[in-house]
Coordinates of C-alpha atoms in Angstrom, one line a residue:
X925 CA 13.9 16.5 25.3
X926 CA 11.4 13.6 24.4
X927 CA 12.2 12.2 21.6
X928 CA 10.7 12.1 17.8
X929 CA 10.0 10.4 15.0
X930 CA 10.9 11.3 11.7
X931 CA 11.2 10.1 7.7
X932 CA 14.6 9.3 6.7
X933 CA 14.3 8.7 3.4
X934 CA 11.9 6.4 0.8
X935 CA 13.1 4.2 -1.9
X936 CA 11.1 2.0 -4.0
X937 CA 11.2 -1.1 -6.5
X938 CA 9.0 -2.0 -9.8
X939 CA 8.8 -4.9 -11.5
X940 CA 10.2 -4.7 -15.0
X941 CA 7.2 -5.4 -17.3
X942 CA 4.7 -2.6 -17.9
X943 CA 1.0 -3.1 -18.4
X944 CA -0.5 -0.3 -20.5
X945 CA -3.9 1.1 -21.5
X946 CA -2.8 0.6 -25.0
X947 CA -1.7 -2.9 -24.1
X948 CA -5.3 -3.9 -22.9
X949 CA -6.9 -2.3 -25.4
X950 CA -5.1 -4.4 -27.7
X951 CA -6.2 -7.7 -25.7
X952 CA -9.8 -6.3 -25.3
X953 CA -10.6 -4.1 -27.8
X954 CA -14.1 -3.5 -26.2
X955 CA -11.8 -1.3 -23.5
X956 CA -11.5 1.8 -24.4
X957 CA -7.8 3.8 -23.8
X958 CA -9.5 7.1 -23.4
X959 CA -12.2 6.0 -21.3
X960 CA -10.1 3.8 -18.5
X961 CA -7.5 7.2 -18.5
X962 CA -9.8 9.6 -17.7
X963 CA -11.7 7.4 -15.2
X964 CA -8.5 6.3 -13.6
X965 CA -5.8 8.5 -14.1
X966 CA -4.4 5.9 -14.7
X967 CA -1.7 5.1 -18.4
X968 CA 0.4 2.0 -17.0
X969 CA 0.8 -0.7 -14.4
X970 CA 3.6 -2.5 -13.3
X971 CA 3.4 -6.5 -13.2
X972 CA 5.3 -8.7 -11.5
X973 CA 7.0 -12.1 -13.3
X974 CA 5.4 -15.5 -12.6
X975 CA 8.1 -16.1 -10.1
X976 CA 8.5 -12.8 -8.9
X977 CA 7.5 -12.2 -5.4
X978 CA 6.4 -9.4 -2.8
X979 CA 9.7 -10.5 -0.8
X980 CA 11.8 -10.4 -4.0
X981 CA 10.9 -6.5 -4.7
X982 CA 11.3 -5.6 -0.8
X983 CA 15.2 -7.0 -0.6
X984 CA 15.6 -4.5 -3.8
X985 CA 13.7 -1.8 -1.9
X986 CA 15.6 -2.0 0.6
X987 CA 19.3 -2.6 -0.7
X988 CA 18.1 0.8 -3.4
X989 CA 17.5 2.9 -0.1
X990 CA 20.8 1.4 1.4
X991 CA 22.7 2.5 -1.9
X992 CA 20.6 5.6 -2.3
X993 CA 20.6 7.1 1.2
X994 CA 23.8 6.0 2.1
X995 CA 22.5 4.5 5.3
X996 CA 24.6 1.9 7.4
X997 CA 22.6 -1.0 7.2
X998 CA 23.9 -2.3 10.6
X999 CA 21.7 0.9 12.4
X1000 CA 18.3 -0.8 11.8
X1001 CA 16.8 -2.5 14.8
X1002 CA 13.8 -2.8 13.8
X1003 CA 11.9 -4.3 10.8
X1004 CA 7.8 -4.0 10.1
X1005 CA 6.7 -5.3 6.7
X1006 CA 3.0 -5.1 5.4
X1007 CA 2.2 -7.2 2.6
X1008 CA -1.4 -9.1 1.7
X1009 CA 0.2 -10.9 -0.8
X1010 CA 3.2 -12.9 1.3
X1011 CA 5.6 -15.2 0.0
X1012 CA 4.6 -18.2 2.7
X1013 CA 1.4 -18.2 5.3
X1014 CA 4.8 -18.7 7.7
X1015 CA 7.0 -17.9 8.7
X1016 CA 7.0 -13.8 8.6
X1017 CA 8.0 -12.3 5.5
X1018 CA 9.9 -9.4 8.0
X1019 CA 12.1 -11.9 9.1
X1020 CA 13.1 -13.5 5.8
X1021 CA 13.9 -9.8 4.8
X1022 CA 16.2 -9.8 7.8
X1023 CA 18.4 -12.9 6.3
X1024 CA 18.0 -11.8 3.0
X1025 CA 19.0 -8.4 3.2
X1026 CA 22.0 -8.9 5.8
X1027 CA 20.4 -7.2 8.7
X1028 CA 21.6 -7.6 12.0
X1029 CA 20.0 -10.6 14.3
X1030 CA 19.2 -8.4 17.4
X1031 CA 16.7 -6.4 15.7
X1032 CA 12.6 -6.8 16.3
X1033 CA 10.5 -8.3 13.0
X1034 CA 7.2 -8.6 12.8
X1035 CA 4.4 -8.7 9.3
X1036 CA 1.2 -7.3 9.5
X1037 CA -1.9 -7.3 7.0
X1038 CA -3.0 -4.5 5.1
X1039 CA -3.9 -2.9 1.6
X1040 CA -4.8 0.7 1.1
X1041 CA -4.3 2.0 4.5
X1042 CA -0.8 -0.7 4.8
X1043 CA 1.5 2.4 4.5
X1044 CA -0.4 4.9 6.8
X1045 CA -0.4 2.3 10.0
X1046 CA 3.1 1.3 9.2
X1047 CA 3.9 4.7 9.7
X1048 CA 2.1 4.9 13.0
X1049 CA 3.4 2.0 14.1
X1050 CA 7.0 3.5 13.4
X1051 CA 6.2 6.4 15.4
X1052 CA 5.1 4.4 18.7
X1053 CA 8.0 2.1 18.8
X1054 CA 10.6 5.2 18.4
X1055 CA 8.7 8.0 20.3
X1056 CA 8.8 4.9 23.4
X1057 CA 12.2 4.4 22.6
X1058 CA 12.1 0.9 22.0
X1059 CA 14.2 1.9 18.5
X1060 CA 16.0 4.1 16.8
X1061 CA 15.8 3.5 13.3
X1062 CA 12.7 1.4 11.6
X1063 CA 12.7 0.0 8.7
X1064 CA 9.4 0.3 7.2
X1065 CA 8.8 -2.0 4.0
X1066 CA 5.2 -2.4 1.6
X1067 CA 5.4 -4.9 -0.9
X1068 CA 2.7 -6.4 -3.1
X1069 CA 2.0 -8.6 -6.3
X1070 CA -2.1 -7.9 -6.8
X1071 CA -1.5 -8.5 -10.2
X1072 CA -1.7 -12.6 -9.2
X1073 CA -4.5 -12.4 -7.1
X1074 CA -6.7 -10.7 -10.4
X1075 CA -8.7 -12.3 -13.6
X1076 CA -7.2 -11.3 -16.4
X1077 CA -10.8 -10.1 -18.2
X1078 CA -11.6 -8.3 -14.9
X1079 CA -11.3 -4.7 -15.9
X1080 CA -13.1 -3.2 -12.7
X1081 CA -9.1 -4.2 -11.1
X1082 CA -7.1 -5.1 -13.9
X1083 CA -7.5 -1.5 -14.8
X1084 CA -6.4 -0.2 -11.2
X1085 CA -4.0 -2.5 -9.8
X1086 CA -0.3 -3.2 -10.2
X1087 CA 2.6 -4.8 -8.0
X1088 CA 5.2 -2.9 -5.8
X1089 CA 7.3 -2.3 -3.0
X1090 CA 9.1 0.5 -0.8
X1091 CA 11.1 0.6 1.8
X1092 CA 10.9 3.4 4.2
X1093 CA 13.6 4.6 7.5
X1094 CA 11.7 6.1 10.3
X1095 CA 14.4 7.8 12.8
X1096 CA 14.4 9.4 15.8
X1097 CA 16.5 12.6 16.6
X1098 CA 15.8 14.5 20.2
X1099 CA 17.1 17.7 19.1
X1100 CA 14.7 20.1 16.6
X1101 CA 17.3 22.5 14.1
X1102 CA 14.3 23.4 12.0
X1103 CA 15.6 21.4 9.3
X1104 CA 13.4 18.5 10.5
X1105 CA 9.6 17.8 9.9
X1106 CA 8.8 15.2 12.9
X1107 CA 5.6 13.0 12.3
X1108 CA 2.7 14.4 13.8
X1109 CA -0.5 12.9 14.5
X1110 CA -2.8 10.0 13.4
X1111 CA -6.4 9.2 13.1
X1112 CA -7.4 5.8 12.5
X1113 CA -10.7 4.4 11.5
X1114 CA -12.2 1.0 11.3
X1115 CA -15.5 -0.5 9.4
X1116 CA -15.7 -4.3 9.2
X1117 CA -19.1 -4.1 7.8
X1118 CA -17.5 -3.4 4.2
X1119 CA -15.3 -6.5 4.1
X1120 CA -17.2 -8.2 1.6
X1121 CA -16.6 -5.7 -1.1
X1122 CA -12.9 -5.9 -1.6
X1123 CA -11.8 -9.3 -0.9
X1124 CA -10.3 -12.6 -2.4
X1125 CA -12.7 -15.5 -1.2
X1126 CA -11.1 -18.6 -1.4
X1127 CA -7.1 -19.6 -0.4
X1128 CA -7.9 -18.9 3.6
X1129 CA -8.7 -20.9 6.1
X1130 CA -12.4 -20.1 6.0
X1131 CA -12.7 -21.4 2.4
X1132 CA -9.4 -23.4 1.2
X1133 CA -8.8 -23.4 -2.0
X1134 CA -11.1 -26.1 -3.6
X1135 CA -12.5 -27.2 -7.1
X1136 CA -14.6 -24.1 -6.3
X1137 CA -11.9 -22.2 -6.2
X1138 CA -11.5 -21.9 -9.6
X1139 CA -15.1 -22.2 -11.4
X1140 CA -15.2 -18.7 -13.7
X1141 CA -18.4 -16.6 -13.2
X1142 CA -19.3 -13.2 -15.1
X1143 CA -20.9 -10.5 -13.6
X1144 CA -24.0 -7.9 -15.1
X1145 CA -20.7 -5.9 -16.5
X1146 CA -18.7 -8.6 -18.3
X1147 CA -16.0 -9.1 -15.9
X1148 CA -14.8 -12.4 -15.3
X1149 CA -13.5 -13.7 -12.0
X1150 CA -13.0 -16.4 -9.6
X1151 CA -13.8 -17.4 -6.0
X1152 CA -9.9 -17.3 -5.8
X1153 CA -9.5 -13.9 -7.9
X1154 CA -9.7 -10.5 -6.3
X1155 CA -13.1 -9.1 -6.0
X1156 CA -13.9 -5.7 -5.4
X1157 CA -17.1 -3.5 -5.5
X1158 CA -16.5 -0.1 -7.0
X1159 CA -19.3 1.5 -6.4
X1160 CA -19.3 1.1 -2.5
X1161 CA -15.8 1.7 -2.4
X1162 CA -16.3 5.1 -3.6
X1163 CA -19.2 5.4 -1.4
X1164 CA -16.9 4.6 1.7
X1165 CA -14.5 7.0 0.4
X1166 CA -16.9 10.3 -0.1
X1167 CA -18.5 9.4 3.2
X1168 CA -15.8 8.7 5.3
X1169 CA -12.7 10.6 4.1
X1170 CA -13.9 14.0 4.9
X1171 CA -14.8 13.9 8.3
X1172 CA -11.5 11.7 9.1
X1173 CA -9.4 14.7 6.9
X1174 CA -11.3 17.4 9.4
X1175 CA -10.7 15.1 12.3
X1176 CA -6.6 15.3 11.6
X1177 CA -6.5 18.7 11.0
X1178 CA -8.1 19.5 14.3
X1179 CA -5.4 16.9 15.9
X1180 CA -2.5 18.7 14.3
X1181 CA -4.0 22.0 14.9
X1182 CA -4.4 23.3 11.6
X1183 CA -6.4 24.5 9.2
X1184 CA -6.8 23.4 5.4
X1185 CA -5.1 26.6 4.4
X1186 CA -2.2 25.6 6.1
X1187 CA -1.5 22.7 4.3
X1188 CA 0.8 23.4 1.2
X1189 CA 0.3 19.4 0.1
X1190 CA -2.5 17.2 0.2
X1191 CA -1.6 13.1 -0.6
X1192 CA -4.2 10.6 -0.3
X1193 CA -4.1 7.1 -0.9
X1194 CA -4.1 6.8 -5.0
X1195 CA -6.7 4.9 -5.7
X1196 CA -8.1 6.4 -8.5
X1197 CA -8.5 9.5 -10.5
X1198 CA -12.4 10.0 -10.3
X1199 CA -12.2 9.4 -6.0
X1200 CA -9.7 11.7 -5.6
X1201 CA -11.3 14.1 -7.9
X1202 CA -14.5 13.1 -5.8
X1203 CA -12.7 13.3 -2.1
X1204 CA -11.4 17.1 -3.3
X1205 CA -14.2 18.5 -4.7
X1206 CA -16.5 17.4 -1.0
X1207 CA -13.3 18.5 0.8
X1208 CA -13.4 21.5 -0.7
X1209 CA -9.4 21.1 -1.7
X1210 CA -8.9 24.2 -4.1

């Protein structure tokens, strides 16, 4: 019987302090609580300390699914960690975890680079290494500290973003009791043409970080930001979102052979109230 990929269990770390709406209303009284809940969804974020990192919340992540899931920490062989905000630009923040969280040396570790979709390909990445049996059990970890990267008077991503991480088992089991809901299939999708509109310019290779880096601009809507801040564009974000998502939604179910009103549970990526609101409504998501 070929073998398949399934979720063990998920765990998860915050940071401690909380951002609120009331919070920044407080610091900006020209931001309104009512208006950034109902465009959001949105009451609270959670920020990371100064000296907090992405790598500091994954070894929590992962020793809370350890303690959680009572899983033997010794059956991971493999490690894949996505994170855009990484502690060094090297070595890999996967194999730091390793060390850090006691996990056996003859295990495979490798970091990879996403935001939004970071969770989704780690998954699919899970899924090949097991369903090829070069695993049995992946650790799967997300971690991130946006918070650092953003302006604090930039409330097109103040409003939106906090910091995170998770840690994630992917397993493999060859025998099928009903009891066990394998991972089924993926669709992937790819636009380059969009890079500029959710981005942090400078602190790359393709613009150090220079006096540049740090000259403040404001834009036609008040927000104030950096070459060296996070940028993003809302509006063509939500544009990529109503004109992509659909067809990629239709695209799955067709791959997993099924129909919308099979599906007891839609999740998409949270990214905010009014998309997902957006994304339903043109999906036609009762």
């Amino acid at each position: 019987m070929n073998t398949k990929a399934y979720i063990k269990g998920i765990s998860y770390s915050l940071p401690d302090s909380v951002l609120t709406n009331e919070s920044l209303a407080e610091q900006y009284p020209e931001w309104s609580v009512e208006k950034i809940a109902l465009k959001t969804g949105i009451t609270e974020r959670r920020i990371s300390r100064d000296d907090e990192t992405a790598l500091d919340m994954a070894v929590r992540a992962v020793e809370y699914f350890f303690e959680e899931h009572s899983f033997d920490r010794n059956d991971i062989d493999f490690i894949i960690f996505c994170s855009q905000s990484p502690d060094y630009l090297l070595p890999s923040s996967a194999c730091i975890l390793q060390e850090r969280a006691g996990l056996p040396v003859n295990i495979g570790a490798f970091d990879f680079n996403l935001g939004c979709s970071g969770y989704i390909y780690g998954l699919g990445l899970a899924k090949g290494i097991i369903e090829t049996g070069q695993a049995r059990n992946v650790l799967l970890v997300t971690s991130d500290t946006y918070s650092k990267y953003i302006h604090p008077k930039d409330k097109s991503v103040r409003t939106i973003f906090g910091d995170g991480a998770t840690a994630t088992v992917i397993s493999s089991e060859n025998e099928h009791d009903g009891s066990i809901e394998y991972l089924g299939p993926f669709e992937y999708g790819t636009d380059g043409h969009g890079a500029g509109n959710l981005i942090v310019p400078h602190g790359g290779a393709k613009h150090p970080w220079s006096e540049k880096s740090f000259i403040e601009v404001e834009d036609n809507n008040g927000n104030i930001r950096s070459p060296k801040n996070l940028y993003m564009n809302g509006a063509e974000v939500f544009s990529f979102s109503l004109n992509r998502v659909p067809g990629l939604l239709k695209s799955l179910l067709r791959s997993a052979g099924l129909e919308k009103k099979d599906v007891d549970y839609f999740v998409f990526h949270q990214a905010n109230k009014f998309i997902l609101d957006s994304i339903r409504k043109r999906t036609e998501i009762p």
